[in-house]
Coordinates of C-alpha atoms in Angstrom, one line a residue:
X1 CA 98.6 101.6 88.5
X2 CA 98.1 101.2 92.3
X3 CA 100.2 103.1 94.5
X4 CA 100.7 102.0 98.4
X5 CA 101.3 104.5 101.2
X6 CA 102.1 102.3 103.5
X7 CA 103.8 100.2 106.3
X8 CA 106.6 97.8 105.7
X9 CA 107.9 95.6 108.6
X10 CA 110.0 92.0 109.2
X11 CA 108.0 89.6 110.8
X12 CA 109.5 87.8 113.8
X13 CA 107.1 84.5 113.7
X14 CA 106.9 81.9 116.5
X15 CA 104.6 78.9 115.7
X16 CA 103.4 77.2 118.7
X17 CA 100.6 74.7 119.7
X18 CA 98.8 76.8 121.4
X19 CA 99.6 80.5 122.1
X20 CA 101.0 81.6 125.6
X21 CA 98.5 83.3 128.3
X22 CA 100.2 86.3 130.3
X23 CA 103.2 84.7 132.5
X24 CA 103.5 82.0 130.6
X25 CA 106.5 80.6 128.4
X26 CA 105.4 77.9 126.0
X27 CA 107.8 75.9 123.3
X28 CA 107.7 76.7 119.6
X29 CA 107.7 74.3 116.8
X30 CA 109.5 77.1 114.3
X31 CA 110.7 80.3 113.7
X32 CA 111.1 83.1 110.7
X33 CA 111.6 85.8 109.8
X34 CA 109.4 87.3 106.7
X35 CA 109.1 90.2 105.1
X36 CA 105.8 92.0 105.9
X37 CA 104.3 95.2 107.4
X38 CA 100.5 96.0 106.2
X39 CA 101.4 98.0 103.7
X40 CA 104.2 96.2 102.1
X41 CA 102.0 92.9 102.2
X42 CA 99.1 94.3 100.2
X43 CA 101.5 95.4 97.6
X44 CA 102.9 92.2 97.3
X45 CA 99.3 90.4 96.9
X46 CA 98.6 93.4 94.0
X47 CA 101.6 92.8 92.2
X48 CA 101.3 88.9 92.4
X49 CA 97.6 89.4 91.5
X50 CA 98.4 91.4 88.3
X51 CA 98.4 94.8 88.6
X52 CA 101.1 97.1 88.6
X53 CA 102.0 98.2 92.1
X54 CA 104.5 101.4 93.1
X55 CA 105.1 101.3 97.2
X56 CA 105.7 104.3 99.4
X57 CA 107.2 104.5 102.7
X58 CA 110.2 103.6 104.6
X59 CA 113.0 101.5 106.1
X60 CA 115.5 101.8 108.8
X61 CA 119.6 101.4 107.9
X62 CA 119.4 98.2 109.7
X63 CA 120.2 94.9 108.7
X64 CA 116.5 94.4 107.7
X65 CA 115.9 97.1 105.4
X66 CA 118.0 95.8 102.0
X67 CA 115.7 92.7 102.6
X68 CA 112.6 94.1 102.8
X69 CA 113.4 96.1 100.0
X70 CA 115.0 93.2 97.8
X71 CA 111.5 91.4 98.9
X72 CA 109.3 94.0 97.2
X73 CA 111.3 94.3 94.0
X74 CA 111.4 90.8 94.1
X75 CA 107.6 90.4 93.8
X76 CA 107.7 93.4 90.8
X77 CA 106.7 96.3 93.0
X78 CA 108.2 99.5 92.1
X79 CA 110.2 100.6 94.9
X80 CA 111.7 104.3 94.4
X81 CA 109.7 105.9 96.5
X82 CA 110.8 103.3 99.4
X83 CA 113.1 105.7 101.3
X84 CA 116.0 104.6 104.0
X85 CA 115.9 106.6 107.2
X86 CA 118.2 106.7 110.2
X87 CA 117.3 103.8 112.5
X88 CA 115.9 100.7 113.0
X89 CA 113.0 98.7 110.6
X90 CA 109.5 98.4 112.1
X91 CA 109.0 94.9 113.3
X92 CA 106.3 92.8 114.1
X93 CA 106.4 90.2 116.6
X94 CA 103.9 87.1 115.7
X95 CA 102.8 84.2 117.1
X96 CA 100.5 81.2 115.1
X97 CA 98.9 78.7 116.8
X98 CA 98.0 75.5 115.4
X99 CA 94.7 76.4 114.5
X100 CA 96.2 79.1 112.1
X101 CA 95.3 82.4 114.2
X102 CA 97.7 84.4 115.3
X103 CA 98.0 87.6 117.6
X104 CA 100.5 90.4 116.4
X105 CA 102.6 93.5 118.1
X106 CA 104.1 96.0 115.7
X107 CA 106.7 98.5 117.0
X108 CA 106.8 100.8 114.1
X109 CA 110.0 102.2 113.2
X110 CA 111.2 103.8 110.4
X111 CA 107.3 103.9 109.6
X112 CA 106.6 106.1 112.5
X113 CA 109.3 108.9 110.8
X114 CA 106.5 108.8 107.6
X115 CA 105.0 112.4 108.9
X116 CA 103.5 112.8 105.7
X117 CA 103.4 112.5 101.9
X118 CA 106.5 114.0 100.0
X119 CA 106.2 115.6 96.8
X120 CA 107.3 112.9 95.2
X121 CA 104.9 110.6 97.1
X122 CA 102.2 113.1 96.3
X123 CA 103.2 112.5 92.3
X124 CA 102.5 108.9 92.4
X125 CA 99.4 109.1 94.3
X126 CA 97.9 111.6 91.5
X127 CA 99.3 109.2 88.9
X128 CA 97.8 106.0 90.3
X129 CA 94.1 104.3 89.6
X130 CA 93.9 103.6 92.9
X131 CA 95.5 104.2 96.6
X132 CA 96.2 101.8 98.9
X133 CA 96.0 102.9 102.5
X134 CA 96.4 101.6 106.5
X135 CA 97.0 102.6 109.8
X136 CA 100.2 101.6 110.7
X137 CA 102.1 104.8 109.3
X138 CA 101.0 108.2 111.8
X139 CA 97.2 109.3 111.0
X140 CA 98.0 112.7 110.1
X141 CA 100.5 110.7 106.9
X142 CA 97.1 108.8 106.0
X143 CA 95.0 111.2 106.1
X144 CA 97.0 113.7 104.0
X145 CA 97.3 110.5 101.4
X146 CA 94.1 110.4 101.2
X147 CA 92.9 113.9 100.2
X148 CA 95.7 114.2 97.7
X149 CA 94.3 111.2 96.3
X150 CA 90.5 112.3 96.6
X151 CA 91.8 115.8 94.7
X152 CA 93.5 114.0 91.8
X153 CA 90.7 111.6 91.5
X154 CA 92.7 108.2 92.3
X155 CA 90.3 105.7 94.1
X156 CA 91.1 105.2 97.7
X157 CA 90.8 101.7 99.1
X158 CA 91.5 101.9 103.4
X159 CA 91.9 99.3 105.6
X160 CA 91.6 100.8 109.3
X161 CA 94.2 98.4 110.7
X162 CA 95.5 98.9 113.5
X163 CA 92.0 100.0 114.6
X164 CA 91.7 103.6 115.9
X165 CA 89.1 106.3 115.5
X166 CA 88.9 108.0 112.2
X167 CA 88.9 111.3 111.9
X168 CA 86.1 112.7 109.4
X169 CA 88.6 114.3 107.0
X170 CA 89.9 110.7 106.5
X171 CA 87.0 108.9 106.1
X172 CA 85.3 112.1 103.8
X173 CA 88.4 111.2 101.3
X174 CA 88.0 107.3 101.3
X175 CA 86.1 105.8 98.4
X176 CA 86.2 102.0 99.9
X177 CA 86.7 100.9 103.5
X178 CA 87.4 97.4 103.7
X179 CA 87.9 96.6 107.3
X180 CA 87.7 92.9 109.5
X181 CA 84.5 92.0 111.5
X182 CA 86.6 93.4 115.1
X183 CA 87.6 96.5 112.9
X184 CA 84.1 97.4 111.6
X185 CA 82.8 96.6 115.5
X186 CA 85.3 98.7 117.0
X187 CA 84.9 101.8 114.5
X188 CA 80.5 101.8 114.7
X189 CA 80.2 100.3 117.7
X190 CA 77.4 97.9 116.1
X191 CA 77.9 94.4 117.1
X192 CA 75.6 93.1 114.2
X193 CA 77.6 92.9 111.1
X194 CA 74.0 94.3 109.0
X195 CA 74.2 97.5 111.2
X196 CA 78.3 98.3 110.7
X197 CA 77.5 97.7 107.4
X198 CA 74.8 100.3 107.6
X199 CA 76.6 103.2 109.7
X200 CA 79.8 102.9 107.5
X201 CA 77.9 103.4 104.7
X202 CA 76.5 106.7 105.6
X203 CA 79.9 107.4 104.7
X204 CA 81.6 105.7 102.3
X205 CA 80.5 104.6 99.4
X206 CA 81.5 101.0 99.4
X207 CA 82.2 98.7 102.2
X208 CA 83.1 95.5 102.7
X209 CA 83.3 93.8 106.1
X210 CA 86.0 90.1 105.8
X211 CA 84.7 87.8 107.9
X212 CA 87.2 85.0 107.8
X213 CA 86.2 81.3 106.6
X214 CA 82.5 82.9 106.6
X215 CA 83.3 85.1 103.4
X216 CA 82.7 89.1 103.2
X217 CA 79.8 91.2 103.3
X218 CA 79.9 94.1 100.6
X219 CA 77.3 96.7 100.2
X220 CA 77.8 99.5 97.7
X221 CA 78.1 100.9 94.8
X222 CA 74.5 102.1 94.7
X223 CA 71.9 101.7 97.0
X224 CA 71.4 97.6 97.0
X225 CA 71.1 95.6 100.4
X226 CA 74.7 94.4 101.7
X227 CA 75.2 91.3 99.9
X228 CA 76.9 88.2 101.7
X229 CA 79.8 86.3 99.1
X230 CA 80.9 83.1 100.8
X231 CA 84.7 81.9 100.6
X232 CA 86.1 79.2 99.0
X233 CA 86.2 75.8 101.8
X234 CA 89.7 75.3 103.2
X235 CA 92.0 74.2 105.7
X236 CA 93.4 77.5 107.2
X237 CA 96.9 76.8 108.2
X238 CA 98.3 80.6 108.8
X239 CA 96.1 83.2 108.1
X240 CA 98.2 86.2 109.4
X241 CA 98.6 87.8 105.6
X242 CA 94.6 87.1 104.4
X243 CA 93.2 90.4 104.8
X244 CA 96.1 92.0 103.3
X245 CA 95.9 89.4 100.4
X246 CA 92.3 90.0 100.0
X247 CA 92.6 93.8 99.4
X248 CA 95.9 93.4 97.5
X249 CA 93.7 91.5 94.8
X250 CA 90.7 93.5 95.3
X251 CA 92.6 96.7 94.0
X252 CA 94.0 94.5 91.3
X253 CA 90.4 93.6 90.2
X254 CA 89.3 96.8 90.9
X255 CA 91.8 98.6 88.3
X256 CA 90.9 95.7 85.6
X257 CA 87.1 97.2 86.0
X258 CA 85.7 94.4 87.6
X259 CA 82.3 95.0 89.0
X260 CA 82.1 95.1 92.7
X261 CA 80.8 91.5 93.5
X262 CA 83.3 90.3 91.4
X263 CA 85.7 92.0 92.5
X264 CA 85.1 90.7 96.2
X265 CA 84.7 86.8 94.8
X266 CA 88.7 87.3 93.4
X267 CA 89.9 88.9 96.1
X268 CA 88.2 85.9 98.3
X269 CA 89.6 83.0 96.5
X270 CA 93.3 84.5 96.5
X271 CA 93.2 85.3 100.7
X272 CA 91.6 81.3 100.7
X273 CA 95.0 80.5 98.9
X274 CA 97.1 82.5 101.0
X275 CA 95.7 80.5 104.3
X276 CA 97.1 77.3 103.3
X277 CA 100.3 78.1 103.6
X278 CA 102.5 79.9 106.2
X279 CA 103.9 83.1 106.3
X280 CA 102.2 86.2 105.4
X281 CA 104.4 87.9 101.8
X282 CA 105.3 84.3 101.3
X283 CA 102.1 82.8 101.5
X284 CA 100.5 85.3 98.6
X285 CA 99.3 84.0 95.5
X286 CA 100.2 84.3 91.7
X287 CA 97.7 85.4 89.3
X288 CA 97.7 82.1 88.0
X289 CA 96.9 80.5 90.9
X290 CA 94.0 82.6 91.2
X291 CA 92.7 81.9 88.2
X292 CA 93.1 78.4 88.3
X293 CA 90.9 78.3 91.8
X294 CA 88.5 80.8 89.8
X295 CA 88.0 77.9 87.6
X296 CA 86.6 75.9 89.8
X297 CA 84.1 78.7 91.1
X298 CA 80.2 78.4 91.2
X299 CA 79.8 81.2 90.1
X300 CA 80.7 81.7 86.3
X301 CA 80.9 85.2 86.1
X302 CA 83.9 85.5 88.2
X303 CA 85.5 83.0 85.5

């Protein structure tokens, strides 16, 4: 089973041509709102992938919080330890250009009130295979996550999203930091992808930097080079929900004891399908779906 401690927001999306510069007001093509929040979509992309996912957090007693809850469920993610708390949802405002990139503010909410794990959080976490973690719920929640998960041996998977510094205990508990090209950048302070690579693992013992339509670099288990795993060729249309989607179905392949390269290849060709389409919970792929674009893989072992 994977357990998320994590962030669930409503997206507020604009799609425009081009995105506005400071001062300026530009004209949108379309607007939703989705279901989303870090946490919430990377449950979403497990669950679709396969595994069995239990989520952890909170919601406001706002309009938005029934949905978001109805929207996990929906997508066969446990949802009892999803607690409602006085106050609004967390949001996050987005706007997606034409060229599929977007730029994101969150306002937390009810995921700011997540102070820590509660007992019954801390139950599911030592149940779990593996722990699904990211920043957009208070460090000192995360971080406390993680070490009950280190203690009862559940595998913790962390994406350091929003970037901030990490404190040691945090990273000391983490068994696999999977974090963007700007996130690894900002954390070592290595420009070169080789030398992030490197620095992070000094301390974990398996990262993997995304790097968009250029694929992911992974280096660990064991004391191999980094090795470079390209991504499938396609026409990104939204690609707010791909990191998310690629570490949803990297913990589902991950609990199914896939080895680490192949692991990386699935979680690839699922955030490849999520691109091509918009929205980020909506935009996730079936297991099916990622089997079916497996099929079609180079690479038979990932078959």
């Amino acid at each position: 089973m994977i357990s998320v401690f994590g962030s669930v927001n409503m997206d507020l999306v604009a799609y425009v041509e081009a995105a506005p510069a400071l001062g300026e007001t530009v004209t949108g093509r379309a607007f939703r709102t989705v279901p989303g929040g870090k946490g919430a979509n990377q449950a979403i992309a497990a669950a679709r992938a396969g595994a069995e996912v239990a989520f952890l957090g909170a919601v406001g007693d706002d309009a938005f919080g029934p949905q978001m809850r109805a929207t996990l469920a929906g997508a066969g993610v446990d949802v009892t330890g999803l607690r409602t708390v006085p106050g609004p949802s967390g949001v996050a405002q987005i706007v997606v250009d034409d060229q599929g990139g977007n730029s994101i503010i969150v306002v937390p909410g009810a995921n700011g009130t997540v102070t820590a794990p509660s007992e019954t959080d801390l139950e599911v976490i030592a149940r779990s295979d593996v722990l699904l973690l990211q920043l957009e719920l208070p460090i000192e929640a995360v971080t406390a996550a993680a070490r009950a998960a280190r203690a009862a041996g559940t595998t913790v998977i962390l994406t350091p999203a929003p970037v901030q510094p990490l404190p040691d205990e945090l990273l000391d508990a983490v068994d696999i930091l999977v974090a963007n090209e700007h996130e690894a950048a900002a954390i070592t302070g290595q420009a070169g992808h080789e030398d992030a690579v490197r620095d992070l693992r000094a301390r974990v013992d398996w990262v993997i930097i995304t790097l968009g339509s250029r694929g992911a670099l992974t280096a660990g288990p064991g004391a191999g080079p980094a090795l470079h795993v390209e991504a499938p060729k396609v026409r990104a249309v939204d690609t707010t929900a791909a990191g998310d989607t690629f570490v949803g179905a990297l913990a589902a392949a991950h609990v199914e004891r896939r080895t680490p390269d192949v692991s990386v290849r699935f979680a690839g060709a699922a955030a490849a399908l999520s691109v091509q389409r918009e929205g980020a919970s909506t935009s996730m792929p079936v297991r099916a779906e990622i089997d079916r674009s497996l099929a079609r893989s180079p690479h038979p072992e990932v078959r």
